[in-house]
C-alpha positions as a Markdown table, in Angstrom:
| # | Residue | x | y | z |
|---|---|---|---|---|
| 1 | Met | 0.0 | 0.0 | 0.0 |
| 2 | Thr | 3.0 | 2.3 | 0.0 |
| 3 | Ser | 3.9 | 2.2 | -3.7 |
| 4 | Gly | 4.2 | 5.6 | -5.3 |
| 5 | Phe | 4.7 | 7.4 | -1.9 |
| 6 | Pro | 8.0 | 9.4 | -1.9 |
| 7 | Gly | 10.6 | 8.4 | 0.6 |
| 8 | Pro | 13.7 | 6.2 | 1.0 |
| 9 | Ala | 14.4 | 3.0 | -0.8 |
| 10 | Pro | 12.4 | 0.0 | 0.4 |
| 11 | Arg | 13.8 | -1.2 | 3.6 |
| 12 | Ser | 13.7 | -4.8 | 2.3 |
| 13 | Ala | 16.8 | -3.9 | 0.3 |
| 14 | Arg | 18.6 | -3.1 | 3.6 |
| 15 | Ile | 17.4 | -6.1 | 5.7 |
| 16 | Asp | 20.1 | -8.3 | 7.2 |
| 17 | Thr | 18.6 | -11.3 | 8.9 |
| 18 | Ser | 22.0 | -12.0 | 10.5 |
| 19 | Val | 21.5 | -8.9 | 12.7 |
| 20 | Ala | 18.9 | -9.0 | 15.5 |
| 21 | His | 15.8 | -6.9 | 15.2 |
| 22 | Pro | 13.6 | -5.8 | 18.1 |
| 23 | Ala | 10.3 | -6.9 | 16.5 |
| 24 | Arg | 11.6 | -10.4 | 15.7 |
| 25 | Arg | 13.3 | -10.7 | 19.1 |
| 26 | Tyr | 10.0 | -9.7 | 20.8 |
| 27 | Asn | 8.3 | -12.4 | 18.7 |
| 28 | Tyr | 10.8 | -14.9 | 20.0 |
| 29 | Trp | 10.1 | -14.0 | 23.6 |
| 30 | Leu | 6.4 | -14.3 | 23.0 |
| 31 | Gly | 6.9 | -17.8 | 21.7 |
| 32 | Gly | 6.4 | -17.0 | 18.0 |
| 33 | Lys | 8.2 | -18.6 | 15.1 |
| 34 | Asp | 8.8 | -15.5 | 12.9 |
| 35 | Asn | 12.4 | -14.9 | 13.9 |
| 36 | Phe | 15.9 | -15.8 | 12.9 |
| 37 | Gln | 18.9 | -17.3 | 14.6 |
| 38 | Ala | 20.4 | -13.8 | 15.3 |
| 39 | Asp | 17.1 | -12.8 | 17.0 |
| 40 | Arg | 17.1 | -15.9 | 19.1 |
| 41 | Asp | 20.7 | -15.5 | 20.1 |
| 42 | Ser | 20.1 | -11.9 | 21.0 |
| 43 | Gly | 16.9 | -12.8 | 22.9 |
| 44 | Asp | 18.8 | -15.4 | 24.9 |
| 45 | Ala | 21.5 | -12.9 | 25.7 |
| 46 | Trp | 18.9 | -10.4 | 27.0 |
| 47 | Ala | 17.3 | -13.2 | 29.0 |
| 48 | Ala | 20.6 | -14.0 | 30.6 |
| 49 | Ala | 21.0 | -10.4 | 31.7 |
| 50 | Phe | 17.3 | -9.9 | 32.6 |
| 51 | Pro | 15.8 | -13.4 | 33.3 |
| 52 | Thr | 12.2 | -12.2 | 33.4 |
| 53 | Val | 12.3 | -10.5 | 30.0 |
| 54 | Arg | 9.7 | -13.0 | 28.6 |
| 55 | Thr | 7.3 | -12.1 | 31.5 |
| 56 | Ser | 7.9 | -8.4 | 30.6 |
| 57 | Ala | 7.0 | -9.0 | 26.9 |
| 58 | Arg | 3.8 | -10.9 | 27.8 |
| 59 | Glu | 2.7 | -8.3 | 30.3 |
| 60 | Asn | 3.4 | -5.5 | 27.8 |
| 61 | Arg | 1.2 | -7.3 | 25.3 |
| 62 | Arg | -1.6 | -7.7 | 27.9 |
| 63 | Phe | -1.4 | -4.0 | 28.7 |
| 64 | Leu | -1.9 | -3.1 | 25.0 |
| 65 | Gln | -5.0 | -5.3 | 24.9 |
| 66 | Arg | -6.5 | -3.8 | 28.1 |
| 67 | Ala | -5.8 | -0.3 | 27.0 |
| 68 | Val | -7.4 | -0.8 | 23.6 |
| 69 | Ala | -10.4 | -2.4 | 25.2 |
| 70 | His | -10.8 | 0.5 | 27.6 |
| 71 | Leu | -10.6 | 3.1 | 24.9 |
| 72 | Ala | -13.0 | 1.3 | 22.6 |
| 73 | Arg | -15.5 | 0.4 | 25.3 |
| 74 | Glu | -15.3 | 3.3 | 27.8 |
| 75 | Ala | -13.9 | 6.2 | 25.7 |
| 76 | Gly | -15.7 | 5.5 | 22.5 |
| 77 | Ile | -12.5 | 5.6 | 20.4 |
| 78 | Arg | -13.0 | 4.2 | 16.9 |
| 79 | Gln | -9.6 | 5.1 | 15.3 |
| 80 | Phe | -6.1 | 3.8 | 16.3 |
| 81 | Leu | -2.7 | 4.7 | 15.0 |
| 82 | Asp | -0.3 | 1.9 | 16.2 |
| 83 | Ile | 3.3 | 2.8 | 15.6 |
| 84 | Gly | 5.9 | 0.0 | 16.1 |
| 85 | Thr | 3.4 | -2.7 | 15.4 |
| 86 | Gly | 5.6 | -5.7 | 15.8 |
| 87 | Ile | 5.0 | -9.1 | 14.2 |
| 88 | Pro | 1.3 | -10.1 | 14.6 |
| 89 | Thr | 0.3 | -12.4 | 17.4 |
| 90 | Ala | -3.1 | -13.0 | 19.0 |
| 91 | Asp | -5.4 | -10.2 | 20.0 |
| 92 | Asn | -3.8 | -7.4 | 18.0 |
| 93 | Thr | -5.0 | -3.8 | 18.2 |
| 94 | His | -7.6 | -4.1 | 15.5 |
| 95 | Glu | -8.8 | -7.5 | 16.8 |
| 96 | Val | -9.5 | -6.2 | 20.3 |
| 97 | Ala | -11.0 | -2.9 | 19.1 |
| 98 | Gln | -13.2 | -4.5 | 16.4 |
| 99 | Ser | -14.4 | -7.2 | 18.8 |
| 100 | Ile | -16.0 | -4.3 | 20.7 |
| 101 | Ala | -16.9 | -2.0 | 17.8 |
| 102 | Pro | -16.6 | -3.6 | 14.4 |
| 103 | Glu | -16.4 | -0.2 | 12.7 |
| 104 | Cys | -13.0 | 0.6 | 14.3 |
| 105 | Arg | -10.3 | 1.7 | 11.9 |
| 106 | Val | -6.6 | 1.0 | 12.5 |
| 107 | Val | -3.4 | 2.1 | 10.8 |
| 108 | Tyr | -0.3 | 0.1 | 11.7 |
| 109 | Val | 3.2 | 1.5 | 11.2 |
| 110 | Asp | 6.5 | -0.3 | 11.3 |
| 111 | Asn | 10.0 | 0.0 | 9.8 |
| 112 | Asp | 10.7 | -3.7 | 9.2 |
| 113 | Pro | 9.4 | -5.2 | 5.9 |
| 114 | Ile | 9.2 | -8.6 | 7.5 |
| 115 | Val | 6.7 | -7.2 | 10.0 |
| 116 | Leu | 4.8 | -5.5 | 7.2 |
| 117 | Ala | 4.6 | -8.6 | 5.1 |
| 118 | His | 3.1 | -10.6 | 8.1 |
| 119 | Ala | 0.8 | -7.7 | 8.9 |
| 120 | Arg | -0.6 | -7.5 | 5.4 |
| 121 | Ala | -1.1 | -11.2 | 5.3 |
| 122 | Leu | -2.6 | -11.7 | 8.8 |
| 123 | Leu | -4.2 | -8.5 | 10.0 |
| 124 | Thr | -7.5 | -8.5 | 8.2 |
| 125 | Ser | -10.3 | -6.1 | 9.1 |
| 126 | Thr | -13.9 | -6.6 | 9.7 |
| 127 | Pro | -16.1 | -5.6 | 6.7 |
| 128 | Glu | -17.4 | -2.6 | 8.7 |
| 129 | Gly | -13.9 | -1.3 | 9.7 |
| 130 | Ala | -10.6 | -0.9 | 8.0 |
| 131 | Thr | -6.8 | -1.5 | 8.5 |
| 132 | Ala | -3.8 | -0.1 | 6.7 |
| 133 | Tyr | 0.0 | -0.7 | 7.0 |
| 134 | Leu | 2.6 | 1.9 | 6.5 |
| 135 | Asp | 6.4 | 1.4 | 6.1 |
| 136 | Ala | 7.6 | 4.3 | 8.2 |
| 137 | Asp | 9.4 | 5.1 | 11.5 |
| 138 | Leu | 8.4 | 6.9 | 14.7 |
| 139 | Arg | 11.2 | 9.3 | 14.0 |
| 140 | Glu | 9.4 | 10.3 | 10.8 |
| 141 | Pro | 6.2 | 11.9 | 12.1 |
| 142 | Glu | 5.7 | 14.1 | 9.1 |
| 143 | Arg | 6.0 | 11.1 | 6.7 |
| 144 | Ile | 3.5 | 9.1 | 8.8 |
| 145 | Leu | 1.0 | 12.0 | 9.0 |
| 146 | Ala | 1.2 | 12.8 | 5.3 |
| 147 | His | 0.9 | 9.2 | 4.1 |
| 148 | Pro | -2.0 | 8.8 | 1.7 |
| 149 | Asp | -3.0 | 5.4 | 3.2 |
| 150 | Leu | -3.2 | 7.0 | 6.7 |
| 151 | Arg | -5.4 | 9.8 | 5.2 |
| 152 | Arg | -7.6 | 7.4 | 3.5 |
| 153 | Thr | -8.1 | 5.3 | 6.6 |
| 154 | Leu | -8.3 | 7.7 | 9.5 |
| 155 | Asp | -10.3 | 11.0 | 9.9 |
| 156 | Leu | -7.9 | 13.3 | 11.8 |
| 157 | Thr | -10.8 | 15.6 | 12.7 |
| 158 | Arg | -12.1 | 12.8 | 15.0 |
| 159 | Pro | -10.3 | 11.3 | 18.1 |
| 160 | Val | -7.5 | 8.9 | 17.5 |
| 161 | Ala | -5.7 | 6.6 | 19.9 |
| 162 | Leu | -1.9 | 7.0 | 19.3 |
| 163 | Met | -0.4 | 3.6 | 20.3 |
| 164 | Leu | 3.4 | 3.7 | 21.2 |
| 165 | Val | 3.7 | 0.4 | 23.0 |
| 166 | Ala | 7.3 | -0.7 | 23.7 |
| 167 | Val | 8.8 | 1.4 | 21.0 |
| 168 | Leu | 9.9 | 4.7 | 22.6 |
| 169 | His | 12.8 | 3.1 | 24.3 |
| 170 | Phe | 14.4 | 2.4 | 20.9 |
| 171 | Val | 14.7 | 6.2 | 20.2 |
| 172 | Pro | 17.5 | 7.9 | 22.1 |
| 173 | Asp | 17.2 | 11.5 | 23.2 |
| 174 | Asp | 19.4 | 12.8 | 20.4 |
| 175 | Glu | 16.7 | 11.5 | 17.9 |
| 176 | Asp | 14.1 | 13.7 | 19.7 |
| 177 | Pro | 11.4 | 11.2 | 20.7 |
| 178 | Tyr | 9.6 | 13.9 | 22.7 |
| 179 | Gly | 9.4 | 16.1 | 19.7 |
| 180 | Ala | 8.1 | 13.2 | 17.5 |
| 181 | Val | 5.4 | 12.4 | 20.0 |
| 182 | Ala | 4.4 | 16.0 | 20.4 |
| 183 | Arg | 4.2 | 16.4 | 16.6 |
| 184 | Leu | 1.9 | 13.4 | 16.3 |
| 185 | Leu | -0.3 | 14.5 | 19.1 |
| 186 | Asp | -0.5 | 18.1 | 17.7 |
| 187 | Ala | -2.1 | 16.6 | 14.5 |
| 188 | Leu | -4.8 | 14.8 | 16.5 |
| 189 | Pro | -8.0 | 16.5 | 17.8 |
| 190 | Ala | -9.2 | 16.9 | 21.4 |
| 191 | Gly | -10.4 | 13.6 | 22.8 |
| 192 | Ser | -7.5 | 11.7 | 21.3 |
| 193 | His | -5.4 | 9.5 | 23.5 |
| 194 | Leu | -1.8 | 8.4 | 23.9 |
| 195 | Val | -1.1 | 4.8 | 24.9 |
| 196 | Ala | 2.5 | 4.1 | 25.7 |
| 197 | Ser | 4.8 | 1.7 | 27.6 |
| 198 | His | 8.5 | 2.0 | 28.1 |
| 199 | Ala | 11.4 | 0.1 | 29.6 |
| 200 | Thr | 12.9 | 1.4 | 32.8 |
| 201 | Gly | 15.7 | 0.7 | 35.2 |
| 202 | Asp | 13.9 | 2.3 | 38.2 |
| 203 | His | 13.0 | -1.0 | 39.8 |
| 204 | Leu | 16.3 | -2.8 | 39.3 |
| 205 | Pro | 18.8 | -2.8 | 42.2 |
| 206 | Ala | 21.6 | -2.5 | 39.6 |
| 207 | Leu | 21.3 | -2.2 | 35.8 |
| 208 | Pro | 22.2 | -5.5 | 34.1 |
| 209 | Pro | 25.1 | -5.6 | 31.7 |
| 210 | Arg | 24.0 | -4.6 | 28.2 |
| 211 | Pro | 23.5 | -7.8 | 26.1 |
| 212 | Ser | 25.3 | -8.3 | 22.9 |
| 213 | Gly | 23.2 | -8.2 | 19.7 |
| 214 | Ala | 21.3 | -5.1 | 20.9 |
| 215 | Arg | 21.9 | -3.3 | 17.6 |
| 216 | His | 19.4 | -4.0 | 14.9 |
| 217 | Asp | 18.9 | -3.6 | 11.1 |
| 218 | Gly | 22.2 | -1.6 | 10.8 |
| 219 | Asp | 20.8 | 1.2 | 13.0 |
| 220 | Pro | 23.6 | 2.5 | 15.3 |
| 221 | Asn | 20.9 | 3.9 | 17.6 |
| 222 | Gly | 19.1 | 0.6 | 17.9 |
| 223 | Leu | 19.7 | 0.2 | 21.7 |
| 224 | Val | 17.2 | 0.2 | 24.5 |
| 225 | Val | 17.1 | 3.5 | 26.4 |
| 226 | Leu | 16.0 | 2.9 | 30.0 |
| 227 | Arg | 14.1 | 6.1 | 31.1 |
| 228 | Asp | 12.9 | 6.8 | 34.6 |
| 229 | Arg | 9.4 | 7.6 | 35.7 |
| 230 | Thr | 9.8 | 11.4 | 35.3 |
| 231 | Glu | 11.3 | 10.9 | 31.8 |
| 232 | Phe | 8.5 | 8.6 | 30.8 |
| 233 | Ala | 5.8 | 10.9 | 32.2 |
| 234 | Arg | 7.2 | 13.7 | 30.1 |
| 235 | Phe | 5.7 | 12.1 | 27.0 |
| 236 | Phe | 2.3 | 12.8 | 28.5 |
| 237 | Thr | 2.9 | 16.6 | 29.0 |
| 238 | Gly | -0.3 | 18.4 | 28.5 |
| 239 | Leu | -2.5 | 15.3 | 28.6 |
| 240 | Glu | -4.9 | 14.1 | 31.2 |
| 241 | Leu | -3.7 | 10.8 | 32.6 |
| 242 | Ile | -6.3 | 8.1 | 32.9 |
| 243 | Glu | -6.4 | 6.3 | 36.2 |
| 244 | Pro | -4.2 | 4.8 | 37.6 |
| 245 | Gly | -1.7 | 7.1 | 35.9 |
| 246 | Val | 1.8 | 6.0 | 35.4 |
| 247 | Ser | 2.2 | 2.4 | 36.6 |
| 248 | Ser | 3.8 | -0.9 | 35.9 |
| 249 | Val | 2.5 | -2.6 | 32.7 |
| 250 | Ala | 1.6 | -5.5 | 35.0 |
| 251 | Glu | -0.6 | -3.2 | 37.2 |
| 252 | Trp | -2.4 | -0.9 | 34.8 |
| 253 | Arg | -6.1 | -1.8 | 35.2 |
| 254 | Ala | -5.1 | -5.4 | 35.7 |
| 255 | Glu | -7.7 | -6.3 | 38.3 |
| 256 | His | -9.1 | -9.1 | 36.2 |
| 257 | Glu | -5.7 | -10.6 | 35.1 |
| 258 | Pro | -4.5 | -13.9 | 36.7 |
| 259 | Gln | -3.1 | -13.4 | 40.2 |
| 260 | Pro | -0.6 | -13.0 | 41.6 |
| 261 | Arg | 0.7 | -10.2 | 39.4 |
| 262 | Pro | 4.4 | -10.0 | 38.4 |
| 263 | Thr | 6.3 | -7.4 | 40.4 |
| 264 | Ala | 7.3 | -4.0 | 39.0 |
| 265 | Ala | 10.9 | -5.2 | 39.0 |
| 266 | Glu | 10.1 | -8.4 | 37.1 |
| 267 | Val | 8.6 | -6.4 | 34.2 |
| 268 | Ser | 10.6 | -3.2 | 34.5 |
| 269 | Met | 8.2 | -1.4 | 32.1 |
| 270 | Tyr | 6.1 | 1.7 | 32.8 |
| 271 | Ala | 2.7 | 2.2 | 31.2 |
| 272 | Ala | 0.2 | 5.0 | 31.0 |
| 273 | Val | -2.8 | 6.3 | 28.9 |
| 274 | Gly | -3.5 | 10.0 | 28.6 |
| 275 | Arg | -6.3 | 12.0 | 27.0 |
| 276 | Lys | -5.8 | 15.2 | 25.0 |
| 277 | Pro | -8.1 | 17.8 | 26.4 |
């Protein structure tokens, strides 16, 4: 769906499956099969340094599902912009949203052609709703917002849920993640929401050694940036935080999840949902 849109050469020309990629590593942690040996080796290295990383990945996924369900059911949101989609697993954003309101419309954005190929094959919409898939990067907010497939799918005069789940920690400060989020939110009307989760070192007694294989897809900035609570909350500047505010991904509206819940240290991920007034 991206043919004819101006931009860089297709990323498929630059893919190196011998180098780990976060989306494929995350798929491995979730028990998926859409990954390569480099992703598995990198995932195992991360697990050696942070043994509960698979728990963190699962809880992050469950947070996404709870947040989408809340927005579709309680806030009446019918449009979702999901950036950093990842390789499809069960209960993706559009599946959760459309199970509540079949007319929901979802745009997925990712910068890995392997992710996009799976998305186009597996993420099919209800007849009443719509989905689209963009080859773009969070660091390219103008490209995302101007993309004709986004404009055909979403009505930016009506509220949109901006989903940035487990993606912001791949953008270092010198790549201006705060500016990118602000630009995306500026383009959305009042009543829109930001849904985000982010890796943190706040709950760790000492930061684990950085695993090898953290770089991905030839990107020298492809490392996880651990931000503290204040740094994460800064992404929600000007927004009204939905209860319970900033919390562990394992604790955000998790009353009906299996008990006992993982500890904040076991997941080491913050989560929050904010509404644009």
